[in-house]
């Protein structure tokens, strides 16, 4: 037999494994083992440092004073134990942001852990005499440093059809933008240099994607950091991205021709039939499974060749 228990209990019994093993071997029945276990636990608890160290009164008085100086209007949430605080801030463009502070018992000697929804790491510089106001000011400064990045991705989110991610977070640096039916471009924006040419990866049938790749390569030298990222992409690719005002997302978000679903384990159909008259999209996993089951398909290294499930080309 063996003991399965919660991690808290496991932590308490950590140094008593050999004793428990010995008791498990020697006890004639379950009831007598439970009595032994109770005895071992009592000893273990006496010798265990208190699992929840009570925080000194100075911790609370210091934290409440800091929050009062900062202003309660900037506090979005405080937990009942006063160990987690969420502060809200607005950047110069009116975007709302949150910073979560996890405070340890040695605050303010040690800084709290700071959790933010940023595309870059957020490191806090801290001295024992610092307070929450210093963290808040560093948070505001970091928001301003990322203003251009969020401006660029907000323009893309507002004016084009973004197929992925469906609900981008503030830390998300990639966007898959619809260009036409079953044709899209995946861009990776550098948060530190958002107005520079992003990494671009085209998805779609070769006949639709190759001209776009050629235009990008030929016009790369025309990239102008003074104008917006979206405007640059329009000019380099010599296209107008489908507008949110005119078209619906369903015009681009076509279901997979094999499983008839749009999302499969978080993935969307990104493999497209090369025949211009077909152009049916499939999930990579569905297509791979389908082609593997066909006696006519062949594989060369990591590439599989076969007929389209839709048009047999």
mmCIF file of C-alpha atoms in Angstrom:
data_model
loop_
_atom_site.group_PDB
_atom_site.id
_atom_site.type_symbol
_atom_site.label_atom_id
_atom_site.label_comp_id
_atom_site.label_asym_id
_atom_site.label_seq_id
_atom_site.Cartn_x
_atom_site.Cartn_y
_atom_site.Cartn_z
ATOM 1 C CA UNK A 1 0.000 0.000 0.000
ATOM 2 C CA UNK A 2 1.052 3.606 -0.358
ATOM 3 C CA UNK A 3 -0.123 7.016 0.875
ATOM 4 C CA UNK A 4 -1.467 9.652 -1.537
ATOM 5 C CA UNK A 5 -2.020 13.084 -0.005
ATOM 6 C CA UNK A 6 -2.328 16.810 -0.697
ATOM 7 C CA UNK A 7 0.874 18.774 -1.294
ATOM 8 C CA UNK A 8 0.533 20.572 2.077
ATOM 9 C CA UNK A 9 0.432 17.261 3.935
ATOM 10 C CA UNK A 10 3.270 15.935 1.752
ATOM 11 C CA UNK A 11 5.348 18.963 2.781
ATOM 12 C CA UNK A 12 4.716 18.295 6.487
ATOM 13 C CA UNK A 13 5.517 14.562 6.206
ATOM 14 C CA UNK A 14 8.590 15.115 4.013
ATOM 15 C CA UNK A 15 11.178 14.167 6.656
ATOM 16 C CA UNK A 16 9.157 11.208 7.994
ATOM 17 C CA UNK A 17 9.008 8.993 4.893
ATOM 18 C CA UNK A 18 11.182 6.191 6.296
ATOM 19 C CA UNK A 19 9.078 6.054 9.513
ATOM 20 C CA UNK A 20 5.826 5.876 7.495
ATOM 21 C CA UNK A 21 7.266 3.163 5.254
ATOM 22 C CA UNK A 22 8.253 1.178 8.348
ATOM 23 C CA UNK A 23 4.758 1.638 9.890
ATOM 24 C CA UNK A 24 3.073 0.569 6.628
ATOM 25 C CA UNK A 25 5.082 -2.675 6.726
ATOM 26 C CA UNK A 26 4.566 -3.451 10.403
ATOM 27 C CA UNK A 27 0.899 -2.502 11.042
ATOM 28 C CA UNK A 28 -1.443 -5.534 10.937
ATOM 29 C CA UNK A 29 -4.478 -3.566 9.676
ATOM 30 C CA UNK A 30 -5.597 -0.201 8.328
ATOM 31 C CA UNK A 31 -7.090 1.096 11.611
ATOM 32 C CA UNK A 32 -3.843 0.587 13.567
ATOM 33 C CA UNK A 33 -1.922 2.307 10.738
ATOM 34 C CA UNK A 34 -4.272 5.334 10.910
ATOM 35 C CA UNK A 35 -3.548 5.608 14.660
ATOM 36 C CA UNK A 36 0.208 5.495 13.918
ATOM 37 C CA UNK A 37 -0.212 8.078 11.158
ATOM 38 C CA UNK A 38 -2.014 10.409 13.574
ATOM 39 C CA UNK A 39 0.886 10.115 16.060
ATOM 40 C CA UNK A 40 3.506 10.778 13.344
ATOM 41 C CA UNK A 41 1.505 13.798 12.137
ATOM 42 C CA UNK A 42 1.288 15.280 15.623
ATOM 43 C CA UNK A 43 5.078 15.053 15.995
ATOM 44 C CA UNK A 44 5.640 16.395 12.478
ATOM 45 C CA UNK A 45 3.370 19.403 13.047
ATOM 46 C CA UNK A 46 5.136 20.274 16.292
ATOM 47 C CA UNK A 47 8.469 20.287 14.448
ATOM 48 C CA UNK A 48 7.221 22.128 11.345
ATOM 49 C CA UNK A 49 7.694 25.860 11.043
ATOM 50 C CA UNK A 50 4.318 27.566 10.882
ATOM 51 C CA UNK A 51 3.131 27.099 7.288
ATOM 52 C CA UNK A 52 1.471 30.525 7.137
ATOM 53 C CA UNK A 53 3.869 32.961 8.767
ATOM 54 C CA UNK A 54 1.786 35.774 10.257
ATOM 55 C CA UNK A 55 2.913 39.102 8.867
ATOM 56 C CA UNK A 56 4.154 41.697 11.342
ATOM 57 C CA UNK A 57 1.853 44.671 12.134
ATOM 58 C CA UNK A 58 4.387 47.005 10.407
ATOM 59 C CA UNK A 59 3.719 45.174 7.116
ATOM 60 C CA UNK A 60 0.022 46.110 7.196
ATOM 61 C CA UNK A 61 0.496 49.676 8.423
ATOM 62 C CA UNK A 62 3.173 50.272 5.786
ATOM 63 C CA UNK A 63 1.059 48.784 2.967
ATOM 64 C CA UNK A 64 -2.087 50.727 3.908
ATOM 65 C CA UNK A 65 -0.062 53.952 4.181
ATOM 66 C CA UNK A 66 1.445 53.328 0.719
ATOM 67 C CA UNK A 67 -1.992 52.684 -0.783
ATOM 68 C CA UNK A 68 -3.394 55.866 0.790
ATOM 69 C CA UNK A 69 -0.507 57.959 -0.590
ATOM 70 C CA UNK A 70 -0.910 56.333 -4.017
ATOM 71 C CA UNK A 71 -4.681 56.905 -3.968
ATOM 72 C CA UNK A 72 -7.439 54.297 -3.621
ATOM 73 C CA UNK A 73 -8.775 55.358 -7.051
ATOM 74 C CA UNK A 74 -5.745 53.579 -8.580
ATOM 75 C CA UNK A 75 -6.505 50.303 -6.778
ATOM 76 C CA UNK A 76 -8.488 47.774 -8.823
ATOM 77 C CA UNK A 77 -8.380 44.862 -6.357
ATOM 78 C CA UNK A 78 -7.005 43.845 -2.945
ATOM 79 C CA UNK A 79 -7.358 40.323 -1.548
ATOM 80 C CA UNK A 80 -8.618 39.690 1.986
ATOM 81 C CA UNK A 81 -5.157 38.779 3.321
ATOM 82 C CA UNK A 82 -3.626 42.013 1.893
ATOM 83 C CA UNK A 83 -1.002 39.984 0.006
ATOM 84 C CA UNK A 84 -2.133 40.657 -3.585
ATOM 85 C CA UNK A 85 -2.867 44.124 -4.947
ATOM 86 C CA UNK A 86 -3.934 45.053 -8.490
ATOM 87 C CA UNK A 87 -3.355 48.625 -9.607
ATOM 88 C CA UNK A 88 -4.919 50.198 -12.694
ATOM 89 C CA UNK A 89 -3.457 52.836 -14.982
ATOM 90 C CA UNK A 90 -4.327 54.565 -18.219
ATOM 91 C CA UNK A 91 -1.723 55.369 -20.861
ATOM 92 C CA UNK A 92 -1.667 58.634 -22.832
ATOM 93 C CA UNK A 93 -3.981 57.072 -25.469
ATOM 94 C CA UNK A 94 -6.627 56.109 -22.910
ATOM 95 C CA UNK A 95 -5.883 52.358 -22.922
ATOM 96 C CA UNK A 96 -6.538 50.628 -19.583
ATOM 97 C CA UNK A 97 -3.768 48.479 -18.027
ATOM 98 C CA UNK A 98 -3.366 46.429 -14.830
ATOM 99 C CA UNK A 99 -0.328 45.537 -12.739
ATOM 100 C CA UNK A 100 -0.622 42.739 -10.164
ATOM 101 C CA UNK A 101 1.637 42.952 -7.105
ATOM 102 C CA UNK A 102 2.280 39.849 -4.990
ATOM 103 C CA UNK A 103 3.765 41.066 -1.696
ATOM 104 C CA UNK A 104 5.890 38.904 0.589
ATOM 105 C CA UNK A 105 6.115 39.217 4.371
ATOM 106 C CA UNK A 106 9.336 41.274 4.173
ATOM 107 C CA UNK A 107 7.739 44.159 2.280
ATOM 108 C CA UNK A 108 8.943 46.953 2.027
ATOM 109 C CA UNK A 109 12.491 45.592 2.566
ATOM 110 C CA UNK A 110 11.949 43.283 -0.418
ATOM 111 C CA UNK A 111 10.039 44.266 -3.573
ATOM 112 C CA UNK A 112 6.760 42.587 -4.543
ATOM 113 C CA UNK A 113 6.552 40.304 -7.599
ATOM 114 C CA UNK A 114 5.056 42.319 -10.458
ATOM 115 C CA UNK A 115 2.850 40.699 -13.123
ATOM 116 C CA UNK A 116 1.983 42.732 -16.242
ATOM 117 C CA UNK A 117 0.517 42.055 -19.692
ATOM 118 C CA UNK A 118 3.540 43.355 -21.639
ATOM 119 C CA UNK A 119 5.284 42.036 -24.780
ATOM 120 C CA UNK A 120 8.666 42.724 -23.109
ATOM 121 C CA UNK A 121 9.995 41.835 -19.620
ATOM 122 C CA UNK A 122 9.155 44.353 -16.889
ATOM 123 C CA UNK A 123 11.915 44.621 -14.271
ATOM 124 C CA UNK A 124 11.440 46.822 -11.205
ATOM 125 C CA UNK A 125 14.364 48.651 -9.623
ATOM 126 C CA UNK A 126 13.842 48.673 -5.861
ATOM 127 C CA UNK A 127 15.477 50.063 -2.713
ATOM 128 C CA UNK A 128 14.279 49.242 0.847
ATOM 129 C CA UNK A 129 13.055 52.845 1.234
ATOM 130 C CA UNK A 130 10.909 52.583 -1.924
ATOM 131 C CA UNK A 131 7.133 52.243 -1.917
ATOM 132 C CA UNK A 132 4.263 51.312 -4.228
ATOM 133 C CA UNK A 133 4.405 54.818 -5.742
ATOM 134 C CA UNK A 134 7.859 54.045 -7.168
ATOM 135 C CA UNK A 135 6.588 50.831 -8.773
ATOM 136 C CA UNK A 136 3.548 52.671 -10.119
ATOM 137 C CA UNK A 137 5.727 55.377 -11.702
ATOM 138 C CA UNK A 138 7.976 52.736 -13.298
ATOM 139 C CA UNK A 139 4.810 51.037 -14.607
ATOM 140 C CA UNK A 140 3.620 54.329 -16.167
ATOM 141 C CA UNK A 141 7.027 54.915 -17.778
ATOM 142 C CA UNK A 142 6.967 51.368 -19.239
ATOM 143 C CA UNK A 143 3.459 52.017 -20.639
ATOM 144 C CA UNK A 144 4.711 55.087 -22.485
ATOM 145 C CA UNK A 145 7.722 53.210 -23.883
ATOM 146 C CA UNK A 146 5.302 50.679 -25.437
ATOM 147 C CA UNK A 147 2.862 53.304 -26.765
ATOM 148 C CA UNK A 148 4.037 53.066 -30.403
ATOM 149 C CA UNK A 149 3.809 49.265 -30.389
ATOM 150 C CA UNK A 150 0.219 49.304 -29.100
ATOM 151 C CA UNK A 151 -0.701 52.092 -31.536
ATOM 152 C CA UNK A 152 0.550 49.928 -34.422
ATOM 153 C CA UNK A 153 -1.255 46.725 -33.395
ATOM 154 C CA UNK A 154 -4.441 48.606 -32.402
ATOM 155 C CA UNK A 155 -4.617 50.109 -35.903
ATOM 156 C CA UNK A 156 -4.271 46.611 -37.405
ATOM 157 C CA UNK A 157 -6.916 45.208 -35.022
ATOM 158 C CA UNK A 158 -9.301 48.072 -35.798
ATOM 159 C CA UNK A 159 -8.955 48.334 -39.581
ATOM 160 C CA UNK A 160 -8.249 44.787 -40.831
ATOM 161 C CA UNK A 161 -9.604 41.297 -40.258
ATOM 162 C CA UNK A 162 -7.269 39.591 -37.798
ATOM 163 C CA UNK A 163 -7.810 35.825 -38.017
ATOM 164 C CA UNK A 164 -5.436 34.966 -35.164
ATOM 165 C CA UNK A 165 -5.231 35.499 -32.243
ATOM 166 C CA UNK A 166 -9.003 35.862 -31.839
ATOM 167 C CA UNK A 167 -8.769 37.977 -28.677
ATOM 168 C CA UNK A 168 -5.219 39.368 -28.653
ATOM 169 C CA UNK A 169 -3.759 40.293 -25.285
ATOM 170 C CA UNK A 170 -1.557 43.370 -24.788
ATOM 171 C CA UNK A 171 1.496 41.085 -24.785
ATOM 172 C CA UNK A 172 0.669 39.485 -28.147
ATOM 173 C CA UNK A 173 3.177 40.467 -30.884
ATOM 174 C CA UNK A 174 1.794 38.373 -33.772
ATOM 175 C CA UNK A 175 -1.181 39.006 -36.023
ATOM 176 C CA UNK A 176 -2.509 36.872 -38.849
ATOM 177 C CA UNK A 177 -4.260 39.297 -41.215
ATOM 178 C CA UNK A 178 -6.714 38.270 -43.944
ATOM 179 C CA UNK A 179 -5.710 39.418 -47.437
ATOM 180 C CA UNK A 180 -8.334 37.554 -49.466
ATOM 181 C CA UNK A 181 -10.152 34.261 -49.686
ATOM 182 C CA UNK A 182 -7.855 31.685 -48.014
ATOM 183 C CA UNK A 183 -4.877 34.074 -48.269
ATOM 184 C CA UNK A 184 -3.391 35.725 -45.196
ATOM 185 C CA UNK A 185 -0.142 37.110 -43.826
ATOM 186 C CA UNK A 186 1.298 36.354 -40.403
ATOM 187 C CA UNK A 187 3.336 39.265 -39.016
ATOM 188 C CA UNK A 188 5.594 39.369 -35.953
ATOM 189 C CA UNK A 189 5.982 42.953 -34.703
ATOM 190 C CA UNK A 190 9.076 43.921 -32.703
ATOM 191 C CA UNK A 191 7.694 45.718 -29.597
ATOM 192 C CA UNK A 192 10.908 47.729 -29.195
ATOM 193 C CA UNK A 193 10.952 48.853 -32.861
ATOM 194 C CA UNK A 194 7.311 48.656 -33.954
ATOM 195 C CA UNK A 195 7.769 50.897 -37.003
ATOM 196 C CA UNK A 196 10.414 48.676 -38.585
ATOM 197 C CA UNK A 197 9.593 45.973 -41.151
ATOM 198 C CA UNK A 198 8.066 43.023 -39.225
ATOM 199 C CA UNK A 199 8.742 39.370 -39.995
ATOM 200 C CA UNK A 200 6.144 38.328 -42.593
ATOM 201 C CA UNK A 201 4.992 34.808 -43.405
ATOM 202 C CA UNK A 202 2.327 34.268 -46.087
ATOM 203 C CA UNK A 203 -0.280 31.501 -45.852
ATOM 204 C CA UNK A 204 -2.310 30.260 -48.799
ATOM 205 C CA UNK A 205 -2.078 28.563 -52.180
ATOM 206 C CA UNK A 206 1.203 29.113 -54.057
ATOM 207 C CA UNK A 207 -0.411 30.916 -57.012
ATOM 208 C CA UNK A 208 -1.874 33.518 -54.620
ATOM 209 C CA UNK A 209 1.067 33.799 -52.233
ATOM 210 C CA UNK A 210 4.066 33.906 -54.611
ATOM 211 C CA UNK A 211 3.190 37.319 -56.184
ATOM 212 C CA UNK A 212 2.878 38.801 -52.661
ATOM 213 C CA UNK A 213 6.285 37.416 -51.649
ATOM 214 C CA UNK A 214 7.823 38.900 -54.811
ATOM 215 C CA UNK A 215 6.269 42.330 -54.145
ATOM 216 C CA UNK A 216 7.525 42.304 -50.550
ATOM 217 C CA UNK A 217 11.079 41.436 -51.644
ATOM 218 C CA UNK A 218 11.098 43.996 -54.476
ATOM 219 C CA UNK A 219 9.625 46.859 -52.413
ATOM 220 C CA UNK A 220 11.416 46.237 -49.102
ATOM 221 C CA UNK A 221 13.655 49.294 -49.633
ATOM 222 C CA UNK A 222 10.542 51.541 -49.710
ATOM 223 C CA UNK A 223 9.726 50.873 -46.041
ATOM 224 C CA UNK A 224 9.259 54.228 -44.306
ATOM 225 C CA UNK A 225 9.565 54.267 -40.451
ATOM 226 C CA UNK A 226 7.798 57.654 -40.413
ATOM 227 C CA UNK A 227 4.430 56.200 -41.472
ATOM 228 C CA UNK A 228 2.348 53.547 -39.733
ATOM 229 C CA UNK A 229 3.064 49.834 -39.976
ATOM 230 C CA UNK A 230 -0.281 49.131 -41.681
ATOM 231 C CA UNK A 231 0.220 51.877 -44.265
ATOM 232 C CA UNK A 232 3.700 50.513 -45.028
ATOM 233 C CA UNK A 233 2.346 46.971 -45.519
ATOM 234 C CA UNK A 234 -0.326 48.307 -47.885
ATOM 235 C CA UNK A 235 2.241 50.143 -49.988
ATOM 236 C CA UNK A 236 4.836 47.362 -50.079
ATOM 237 C CA UNK A 237 2.359 44.630 -50.979
ATOM 238 C CA UNK A 238 0.407 47.028 -53.263
ATOM 239 C CA UNK A 239 -2.908 45.834 -51.806
ATOM 240 C CA UNK A 240 -5.795 47.063 -49.718
ATOM 241 C CA UNK A 241 -6.495 44.783 -46.776
ATOM 242 C CA UNK A 242 -10.185 43.781 -46.588
ATOM 243 C CA UNK A 243 -11.933 46.322 -44.379
ATOM 244 C CA UNK A 244 -13.927 45.455 -41.270
ATOM 245 C CA UNK A 245 -16.574 47.959 -42.363
ATOM 246 C CA UNK A 246 -17.292 46.210 -45.672
ATOM 247 C CA UNK A 247 -16.771 42.471 -45.125
ATOM 248 C CA UNK A 248 -17.562 39.929 -42.426
ATOM 249 C CA UNK A 249 -14.975 37.645 -40.831
ATOM 250 C CA UNK A 250 -16.897 34.624 -42.190
ATOM 251 C CA UNK A 251 -15.842 35.735 -45.695
ATOM 252 C CA UNK A 252 -12.276 34.612 -44.839
ATOM 253 C CA UNK A 253 -12.635 32.222 -41.916
ATOM 254 C CA UNK A 254 -13.556 29.115 -43.926
ATOM 255 C CA UNK A 255 -14.024 25.756 -42.214
ATOM 256 C CA UNK A 256 -11.676 22.837 -42.812
ATOM 257 C CA UNK A 257 -12.754 20.673 -45.777
ATOM 258 C CA UNK A 258 -12.148 17.474 -43.782
ATOM 259 C CA UNK A 259 -13.450 18.022 -40.231
ATOM 260 C CA UNK A 260 -15.859 20.902 -41.126
ATOM 261 C CA UNK A 261 -14.700 22.901 -38.102
ATOM 262 C CA UNK A 262 -12.816 26.196 -38.009
ATOM 263 C CA UNK A 263 -10.796 25.671 -34.828
ATOM 264 C CA UNK A 264 -9.093 22.368 -34.026
ATOM 265 C CA UNK A 265 -6.991 22.324 -30.813
ATOM 266 C CA UNK A 266 -6.627 26.095 -31.187
ATOM 267 C CA UNK A 267 -5.405 25.847 -34.808
ATOM 268 C CA UNK A 268 -7.204 27.254 -37.842
ATOM 269 C CA UNK A 269 -7.119 25.835 -41.414
ATOM 270 C CA UNK A 270 -3.815 27.028 -42.938
ATOM 271 C CA UNK A 271 -3.160 24.463 -45.720
ATOM 272 C CA UNK A 272 -4.834 25.467 -48.981
ATOM 273 C CA UNK A 273 -5.341 23.517 -52.221
ATOM 274 C CA UNK A 274 -3.094 24.987 -54.941
ATOM 275 C CA UNK A 275 -5.732 24.691 -57.660
ATOM 276 C CA UNK A 276 -7.128 28.224 -58.280
ATOM 277 C CA UNK A 277 -10.622 26.805 -58.949
ATOM 278 C CA UNK A 278 -10.634 24.895 -55.632
ATOM 279 C CA UNK A 279 -8.638 26.792 -52.956
ATOM 280 C CA UNK A 280 -10.225 24.774 -50.147
ATOM 281 C CA UNK A 281 -8.453 25.191 -46.770
ATOM 282 C CA UNK A 282 -7.620 22.345 -44.372
ATOM 283 C CA UNK A 283 -6.074 21.933 -40.942
ATOM 284 C CA UNK A 284 -2.534 20.604 -41.262
ATOM 285 C CA UNK A 285 -3.309 17.723 -38.864
ATOM 286 C CA UNK A 286 -6.490 16.719 -40.752
ATOM 287 C CA UNK A 287 -4.768 16.851 -44.139
ATOM 288 C CA UNK A 288 -1.757 14.866 -42.909
ATOM 289 C CA UNK A 289 -3.999 12.137 -41.483
ATOM 290 C CA UNK A 290 -6.105 12.062 -44.655
ATOM 291 C CA UNK A 291 -3.090 11.820 -46.988
ATOM 292 C CA UNK A 292 -1.435 9.138 -44.853
ATOM 293 C CA UNK A 293 -4.527 6.969 -45.296
ATOM 294 C CA UNK A 294 -4.464 7.194 -49.109
ATOM 295 C CA UNK A 295 -2.637 4.417 -50.980
ATOM 296 C CA UNK A 296 -1.790 6.918 -53.765
ATOM 297 C CA UNK A 297 0.075 9.447 -51.568
ATOM 298 C CA UNK A 298 3.870 9.389 -51.200
ATOM 299 C CA UNK A 299 6.242 10.832 -48.627
ATOM 300 C CA UNK A 300 9.672 12.353 -49.170
ATOM 301 C CA UNK A 301 11.508 13.167 -45.923
ATOM 302 C CA UNK A 302 9.050 15.352 -43.962
ATOM 303 C CA UNK A 303 6.849 16.318 -46.953
ATOM 304 C CA UNK A 304 3.789 14.293 -47.953
ATOM 305 C CA UNK A 305 2.308 14.516 -51.472
ATOM 306 C CA UNK A 306 -1.207 13.481 -52.456
ATOM 307 C CA UNK A 307 -4.533 14.460 -53.952
ATOM 308 C CA UNK A 308 -6.810 17.191 -52.614
ATOM 309 C CA UNK A 309 -9.725 15.607 -50.670
ATOM 310 C CA UNK A 310 -11.988 18.189 -52.327
ATOM 311 C CA UNK A 311 -11.136 18.343 -56.027
ATOM 312 C CA UNK A 312 -8.820 15.298 -56.403
ATOM 313 C CA UNK A 313 -6.100 17.453 -58.021
#
